[in-house]
Amino acid sequence: MLKILVIDEVQERALEICEGLTRAGHMVAAVLPDAFGLVERIQDVQPDVVLINTDSPSRDTLEHIAAMNASFPRAVLMFSEDSGDDAIRQAMRAGVSSYVVDGLEPAKLSSLLRVATAHFDEFMALRRERDEAQRKLSERVIVDRAKGVLMKARGMGEDEAYHALRKLAMERGRKLVEVAEEVLASAKLLLG
């Protein structure tokens, strides 16, 4: 069972969506007429999926989705009448997991929710991989700079400087990057 936040500016449609979700075994966490205050609502309600039904996604709606994805990412399933390439691209860029143009059919709702959550899970896995790669690259740059400081200050070769950093990290029970940061901080203090 998924916990779903429904956004639809038309109250009658929202009620139909809620009925279809409940019949499919899902829980409707809240119903909103628009995406204003979406980040706060996500914090309060903690839904698994945000389902948006709109004639065409407005710039404001897309900005609120992007803000939500920056702070509290969630799978977003959007139903829209706007089949334009630009609207679809903007929605996907904002963080919409699945964009459905051919209308909301209650019978297909569960499978569309599964697709949206699968897309979202894949996106989050890629985001974690990217973040990890960036962290490792950043750490490598710091270690390389520290090696450069040691090479210049002590006349060491690259391998020798690396091994000196590594030995210091092992002696102190610290990570290599932490010791490299200390070396860089010390060099900055000493050399100005």
PDB file of C-alpha atoms in Angstrom:
ATOM      1  CA  MET A   1       0.000   0.000   0.000  1.00  0.00           C
ATOM      2  CA  LEU A   2       1.355   3.382  -1.023  1.00  0.00           C
ATOM      3  CA  LYS A   3       0.675   6.611   0.834  1.00  0.00           C
ATOM      4  CA  ILE A   4      -0.278   9.192  -1.799  1.00  0.00           C
ATOM      5  CA  LEU A   5      -0.613  12.968  -1.826  1.00  0.00           C
ATOM      6  CA  VAL A   6      -3.123  14.016  -4.513  1.00  0.00           C
ATOM      7  CA  ILE A   7      -3.003  17.412  -6.202  1.00  0.00           C
ATOM      8  CA  ASP A   8      -5.848  18.425  -8.508  1.00  0.00           C
ATOM      9  CA  GLU A   9      -7.368  21.861  -9.001  1.00  0.00           C
ATOM     10  CA  VAL A  10     -10.756  20.289  -9.833  1.00  0.00           C
ATOM     11  CA  GLN A  11     -12.373  18.919  -6.671  1.00  0.00           C
ATOM     12  CA  GLU A  12     -14.640  16.420  -8.473  1.00  0.00           C
ATOM     13  CA  ARG A  13     -11.685  14.876 -10.307  1.00  0.00           C
ATOM     14  CA  ALA A  14      -9.724  14.728  -7.056  1.00  0.00           C
ATOM     15  CA  LEU A  15     -12.551  12.788  -5.411  1.00  0.00           C
ATOM     16  CA  GLU A  16     -12.628  10.309  -8.314  1.00  0.00           C
ATOM     17  CA  ILE A  17      -8.868   9.850  -8.046  1.00  0.00           C
ATOM     18  CA  CYS A  18      -9.096   9.276  -4.284  1.00  0.00           C
ATOM     19  CA  GLU A  19     -11.850   6.717  -4.814  1.00  0.00           C
ATOM     20  CA  GLY A  20      -9.765   4.867  -7.425  1.00  0.00           C
ATOM     21  CA  LEU A  21      -6.694   4.899  -5.183  1.00  0.00           C
ATOM     22  CA  THR A  22      -8.648   3.572  -2.212  1.00  0.00           C
ATOM     23  CA  ARG A  23     -10.181   0.799  -4.336  1.00  0.00           C
ATOM     24  CA  ALA A  24      -6.688  -0.128  -5.531  1.00  0.00           C
ATOM     25  CA  GLY A  25      -5.598  -0.531  -1.906  1.00  0.00           C
ATOM     26  CA  HIS A  26      -3.642   2.690  -1.478  1.00  0.00           C
ATOM     27  CA  MET A  27      -3.934   5.336   1.206  1.00  0.00           C
ATOM     28  CA  VAL A  28      -4.699   8.955   0.317  1.00  0.00           C
ATOM     29  CA  ALA A  29      -2.592  11.026   2.697  1.00  0.00           C
ATOM     30  CA  ALA A  30      -3.941  14.442   1.654  1.00  0.00           C
ATOM     31  CA  VAL A  31      -5.651  16.261  -1.217  1.00  0.00           C
ATOM     32  CA  LEU A  32      -4.459  19.695  -2.339  1.00  0.00           C
ATOM     33  CA  PRO A  33      -5.921  22.060  -4.955  1.00  0.00           C
ATOM     34  CA  ASP A  34      -2.424  23.167  -6.060  1.00  0.00           C
ATOM     35  CA  ALA A  35       1.286  22.626  -5.407  1.00  0.00           C
ATOM     36  CA  PHE A  36       1.806  25.741  -3.272  1.00  0.00           C
ATOM     37  CA  GLY A  37       3.495  24.838  -0.003  1.00  0.00           C
ATOM     38  CA  LEU A  38       4.343  21.380  -1.363  1.00  0.00           C
ATOM     39  CA  VAL A  39       7.609  21.086   0.574  1.00  0.00           C
ATOM     40  CA  GLU A  40       5.848  21.759   3.893  1.00  0.00           C
ATOM     41  CA  ARG A  41       3.047  19.323   3.062  1.00  0.00           C
ATOM     42  CA  ILE A  42       5.585  16.638   2.144  1.00  0.00           C
ATOM     43  CA  GLN A  43       7.238  17.130   5.542  1.00  0.00           C
ATOM     44  CA  ASP A  44       3.887  16.888   7.340  1.00  0.00           C
ATOM     45  CA  VAL A  45       2.309  14.016   5.419  1.00  0.00           C
ATOM     46  CA  GLN A  46       5.394  11.972   4.379  1.00  0.00           C
ATOM     47  CA  PRO A  47       3.772  10.439   1.257  1.00  0.00           C
ATOM     48  CA  ASP A  48       5.424   7.799  -0.898  1.00  0.00           C
ATOM     49  CA  VAL A  49       4.073   9.310  -4.117  1.00  0.00           C
ATOM     50  CA  VAL A  50       2.745  12.685  -5.231  1.00  0.00           C
ATOM     51  CA  LEU A  51      -0.007  12.301  -7.842  1.00  0.00           C
ATOM     52  CA  ILE A  52      -0.789  15.456  -9.821  1.00  0.00           C
ATOM     53  CA  ASN A  53      -3.693  15.780 -12.242  1.00  0.00           C
ATOM     54  CA  THR A  54      -3.618  18.982 -14.289  1.00  0.00           C
ATOM     55  CA  ASP A  55      -4.652  20.323 -17.653  1.00  0.00           C
ATOM     56  CA  SER A  56      -1.119  21.635 -18.140  1.00  0.00           C
ATOM     57  CA  PRO A  57       1.690  21.894 -15.593  1.00  0.00           C
ATOM     58  CA  SER A  58       2.232  25.546 -14.685  1.00  0.00           C
ATOM     59  CA  ARG A  59       5.651  27.043 -14.079  1.00  0.00           C
ATOM     60  CA  ASP A  60       4.717  27.473 -10.396  1.00  0.00           C
ATOM     61  CA  THR A  61       3.772  23.808 -10.069  1.00  0.00           C
ATOM     62  CA  LEU A  62       7.046  22.729 -11.672  1.00  0.00           C
ATOM     63  CA  GLU A  63       9.033  25.064  -9.396  1.00  0.00           C
ATOM     64  CA  HIS A  64       7.331  23.582  -6.325  1.00  0.00           C
ATOM     65  CA  ILE A  65       8.095  20.051  -7.561  1.00  0.00           C
ATOM     66  CA  ALA A  66      11.746  21.007  -8.119  1.00  0.00           C
ATOM     67  CA  ALA A  67      11.937  22.511  -4.604  1.00  0.00           C
ATOM     68  CA  MET A  68      10.402  19.354  -3.155  1.00  0.00           C
ATOM     69  CA  ASN A  69      12.903  17.174  -5.021  1.00  0.00           C
ATOM     70  CA  ALA A  70      15.794  19.235  -3.691  1.00  0.00           C
ATOM     71  CA  SER A  71      14.700  18.786  -0.069  1.00  0.00           C
ATOM     72  CA  PHE A  72      12.392  15.777   0.208  1.00  0.00           C
ATOM     73  CA  PRO A  73      12.460  13.787  -3.051  1.00  0.00           C
ATOM     74  CA  ARG A  74       9.359  11.732  -3.795  1.00  0.00           C
ATOM     75  CA  ALA A  75       8.045   9.821  -6.792  1.00  0.00           C
ATOM     76  CA  VAL A  76       5.768  12.124  -8.806  1.00  0.00           C
ATOM     77  CA  LEU A  77       3.114  10.770 -11.161  1.00  0.00           C
ATOM     78  CA  MET A  78       1.631  13.525 -13.327  1.00  0.00           C
ATOM     79  CA  PHE A  79      -1.457  13.292 -15.494  1.00  0.00           C
ATOM     80  CA  SER A  80      -1.799  16.126 -17.989  1.00  0.00           C
ATOM     81  CA  GLU A  81      -3.645  17.026 -21.152  1.00  0.00           C
ATOM     82  CA  ASP A  82      -0.541  18.868 -22.419  1.00  0.00           C
ATOM     83  CA  SER A  83       1.273  16.523 -24.806  1.00  0.00           C
ATOM     84  CA  GLY A  84       3.832  19.087 -25.948  1.00  0.00           C
ATOM     85  CA  ASP A  85       7.467  18.034 -25.902  1.00  0.00           C
ATOM     86  CA  ASP A  86       8.438  21.200 -24.021  1.00  0.00           C
ATOM     87  CA  ALA A  87       5.902  20.569 -21.228  1.00  0.00           C
ATOM     88  CA  ILE A  88       7.050  16.972 -20.857  1.00  0.00           C
ATOM     89  CA  ARG A  89      10.747  17.926 -20.767  1.00  0.00           C
ATOM     90  CA  GLN A  90      10.152  20.676 -18.216  1.00  0.00           C
ATOM     91  CA  ALA A  91       8.138  18.310 -16.017  1.00  0.00           C
ATOM     92  CA  MET A  92      10.823  15.627 -16.161  1.00  0.00           C
ATOM     93  CA  ARG A  93      13.536  18.221 -15.420  1.00  0.00           C
ATOM     94  CA  ALA A  94      11.551  19.370 -12.366  1.00  0.00           C
ATOM     95  CA  GLY A  95      11.475  15.818 -11.035  1.00  0.00           C
ATOM     96  CA  VAL A  96       8.322  14.198 -12.380  1.00  0.00           C
ATOM     97  CA  SER A  97       8.892  10.431 -12.419  1.00  0.00           C
ATOM     98  CA  SER A  98       6.110   9.575 -14.893  1.00  0.00           C
ATOM     99  CA  TYR A  99       4.163  11.911 -17.166  1.00  0.00           C
ATOM    100  CA  VAL A 100       0.933  10.451 -18.552  1.00  0.00           C
ATOM    101  CA  VAL A 101      -0.893  12.227 -21.375  1.00  0.00           C
ATOM    102  CA  ASP A 102      -3.738   9.909 -22.318  1.00  0.00           C
ATOM    103  CA  GLY A 103      -5.844  10.614 -19.242  1.00  0.00           C
ATOM    104  CA  LEU A 104      -6.295   9.095 -15.858  1.00  0.00           C
ATOM    105  CA  GLU A 105      -7.924   5.677 -15.959  1.00  0.00           C
ATOM    106  CA  PRO A 106      -8.565   4.208 -12.490  1.00  0.00           C
ATOM    107  CA  ALA A 107      -7.977   0.665 -13.794  1.00  0.00           C
ATOM    108  CA  LYS A 108      -4.408   1.568 -14.795  1.00  0.00           C
ATOM    109  CA  LEU A 109      -3.619   3.580 -11.675  1.00  0.00           C
ATOM    110  CA  SER A 110      -1.795   0.853  -9.732  1.00  0.00           C
ATOM    111  CA  SER A 111       0.477  -0.077 -12.638  1.00  0.00           C
ATOM    112  CA  LEU A 112       1.236   3.591 -13.347  1.00  0.00           C
ATOM    113  CA  LEU A 113       2.112   4.122  -9.686  1.00  0.00           C
ATOM    114  CA  ARG A 114       4.485   1.147  -9.862  1.00  0.00           C
ATOM    115  CA  VAL A 115       6.137   2.631 -12.958  1.00  0.00           C
ATOM    116  CA  ALA A 116       6.504   6.029 -11.269  1.00  0.00           C
ATOM    117  CA  THR A 117       8.031   4.522  -8.130  1.00  0.00           C
ATOM    118  CA  ALA A 118      10.365   2.318 -10.207  1.00  0.00           C
ATOM    119  CA  HIS A 119      11.558   5.367 -12.206  1.00  0.00           C
ATOM    120  CA  PHE A 120      12.011   7.290  -8.977  1.00  0.00           C
ATOM    121  CA  ASP A 121      13.984   4.474  -7.334  1.00  0.00           C
ATOM    122  CA  GLU A 122      16.288   4.253 -10.363  1.00  0.00           C
ATOM    123  CA  PHE A 123      16.749   8.023 -10.377  1.00  0.00           C
ATOM    124  CA  MET A 124      17.630   8.046  -6.670  1.00  0.00           C
ATOM    125  CA  ALA A 125      20.125   5.198  -7.161  1.00  0.00           C
ATOM    126  CA  LEU A 126      21.800   7.171  -9.953  1.00  0.00           C
ATOM    127  CA  ARG A 127      21.814  10.302  -7.793  1.00  0.00           C
ATOM    128  CA  ARG A 128      23.519   8.377  -4.957  1.00  0.00           C
ATOM    129  CA  GLU A 129      26.119   6.982  -7.387  1.00  0.00           C
ATOM    130  CA  ARG A 130      26.773  10.474  -8.743  1.00  0.00           C
ATOM    131  CA  ASP A 131      27.114  11.928  -5.256  1.00  0.00           C
ATOM    132  CA  GLU A 132      29.508   9.151  -4.247  1.00  0.00           C
ATOM    133  CA  ALA A 133      31.608   9.676  -7.379  1.00  0.00           C
ATOM    134  CA  GLN A 134      31.743  13.433  -6.724  1.00  0.00           C
ATOM    135  CA  ARG A 135      32.744  12.818  -3.099  1.00  0.00           C
ATOM    136  CA  LYS A 136      35.529  10.464  -4.164  1.00  0.00           C
ATOM    137  CA  LEU A 137      36.774  12.897  -6.802  1.00  0.00           C
ATOM    138  CA  SER A 138      36.766  15.737  -4.290  1.00  0.00           C
ATOM    139  CA  GLU A 139      38.703  13.623  -1.785  1.00  0.00           C
ATOM    140  CA  ARG A 140      41.207  12.642  -4.458  1.00  0.00           C
ATOM    141  CA  VAL A 141      41.802  16.307  -5.340  1.00  0.00           C
ATOM    142  CA  ILE A 142      42.445  17.095  -1.660  1.00  0.00           C
ATOM    143  CA  VAL A 143      44.871  14.179  -1.305  1.00  0.00           C
ATOM    144  CA  ASP A 144      46.664  15.210  -4.518  1.00  0.00           C
ATOM    145  CA  ARG A 145      47.028  18.789  -3.259  1.00  0.00           C
ATOM    146  CA  ALA A 146      48.409  17.555   0.060  1.00  0.00           C
ATOM    147  CA  LYS A 147      50.866  15.328  -1.794  1.00  0.00           C
ATOM    148  CA  GLY A 148      51.928  18.383  -3.781  1.00  0.00           C
ATOM    149  CA  VAL A 149      52.560  20.321  -0.580  1.00  0.00           C
ATOM    150  CA  LEU A 150      54.687  17.496   0.840  1.00  0.00           C
ATOM    151  CA  MET A 151      56.550  17.058  -2.434  1.00  0.00           C
ATOM    152  CA  LYS A 152      57.413  20.749  -2.563  1.00  0.00           C
ATOM    153  CA  ALA A 153      58.133  21.260   1.166  1.00  0.00           C
ATOM    154  CA  ARG A 154      60.125  18.079   1.766  1.00  0.00           C
ATOM    155  CA  GLY A 155      61.446  17.311  -1.705  1.00  0.00           C
ATOM    156  CA  MET A 156      59.570  14.013  -1.836  1.00  0.00           C
ATOM    157  CA  GLY A 157      58.496  12.070  -4.879  1.00  0.00           C
ATOM    158  CA  GLU A 158      54.776  11.471  -5.491  1.00  0.00           C
ATOM    159  CA  ASP A 159      54.768   7.904  -4.172  1.00  0.00           C
ATOM    160  CA  GLU A 160      56.795   8.909  -1.137  1.00  0.00           C
ATOM    161  CA  ALA A 161      54.391  11.782  -0.345  1.00  0.00           C
ATOM    162  CA  TYR A 162      51.390   9.475  -0.696  1.00  0.00           C
ATOM    163  CA  HIS A 163      52.927   6.872   1.606  1.00  0.00           C
ATOM    164  CA  ALA A 164      53.777   9.583   4.166  1.00  0.00           C
ATOM    165  CA  LEU A 165      50.139  10.718   4.177  1.00  0.00           C
ATOM    166  CA  ARG A 166      48.926   7.143   4.400  1.00  0.00           C
ATOM    167  CA  LYS A 167      51.289   6.329   7.266  1.00  0.00           C
ATOM    168  CA  LEU A 168      50.173   9.440   9.166  1.00  0.00           C
ATOM    169  CA  ALA A 169      46.511   8.510   8.647  1.00  0.00           C
ATOM    170  CA  MET A 170      47.127   4.985   9.957  1.00  0.00           C
ATOM    171  CA  GLU A 171      49.077   6.241  12.986  1.00  0.00           C
ATOM    172  CA  ARG A 172      46.280   8.661  13.894  1.00  0.00           C
ATOM    173  CA  GLY A 173      43.458   6.256  13.049  1.00  0.00           C
ATOM    174  CA  ARG A 174      42.013   8.801  10.636  1.00  0.00           C
ATOM    175  CA  LYS A 175      40.884   8.784   7.037  1.00  0.00           C
ATOM    176  CA  LEU A 176      43.450   9.691   4.411  1.00  0.00           C
ATOM    177  CA  VAL A 177      41.401  12.685   3.262  1.00  0.00           C
ATOM    178  CA  GLU A 178      41.190  14.029   6.838  1.00  0.00           C
ATOM    179  CA  VAL A 179      44.968  13.941   7.195  1.00  0.00           C
ATOM    180  CA  ALA A 180      45.334  15.539   3.756  1.00  0.00           C
ATOM    181  CA  GLU A 181      42.986  18.361   4.840  1.00  0.00           C
ATOM    182  CA  GLU A 182      45.114  18.883   7.974  1.00  0.00           C
ATOM    183  CA  VAL A 183      48.270  19.076   5.850  1.00  0.00           C
ATOM    184  CA  LEU A 184      46.646  21.646   3.578  1.00  0.00           C
ATOM    185  CA  ALA A 185      45.391  23.679   6.565  1.00  0.00           C
ATOM    186  CA  SER A 186      48.855  23.628   8.135  1.00  0.00           C
ATOM    187  CA  ALA A 187      50.477  24.652   4.866  1.00  0.00           C
ATOM    188  CA  LYS A 188      48.033  27.538   4.528  1.00  0.00           C
ATOM    189  CA  LEU A 189      48.863  28.754   8.038  1.00  0.00           C
ATOM    190  CA  LEU A 190      52.591  28.466   7.521  1.00  0.00           C
ATOM    191  CA  LEU A 191      52.765  29.804   3.983  1.00  0.00           C
ATOM    192  CA  GLY A 192      49.959  32.342   4.243  1.00  0.00           C
TER     193      GLY A 192
END
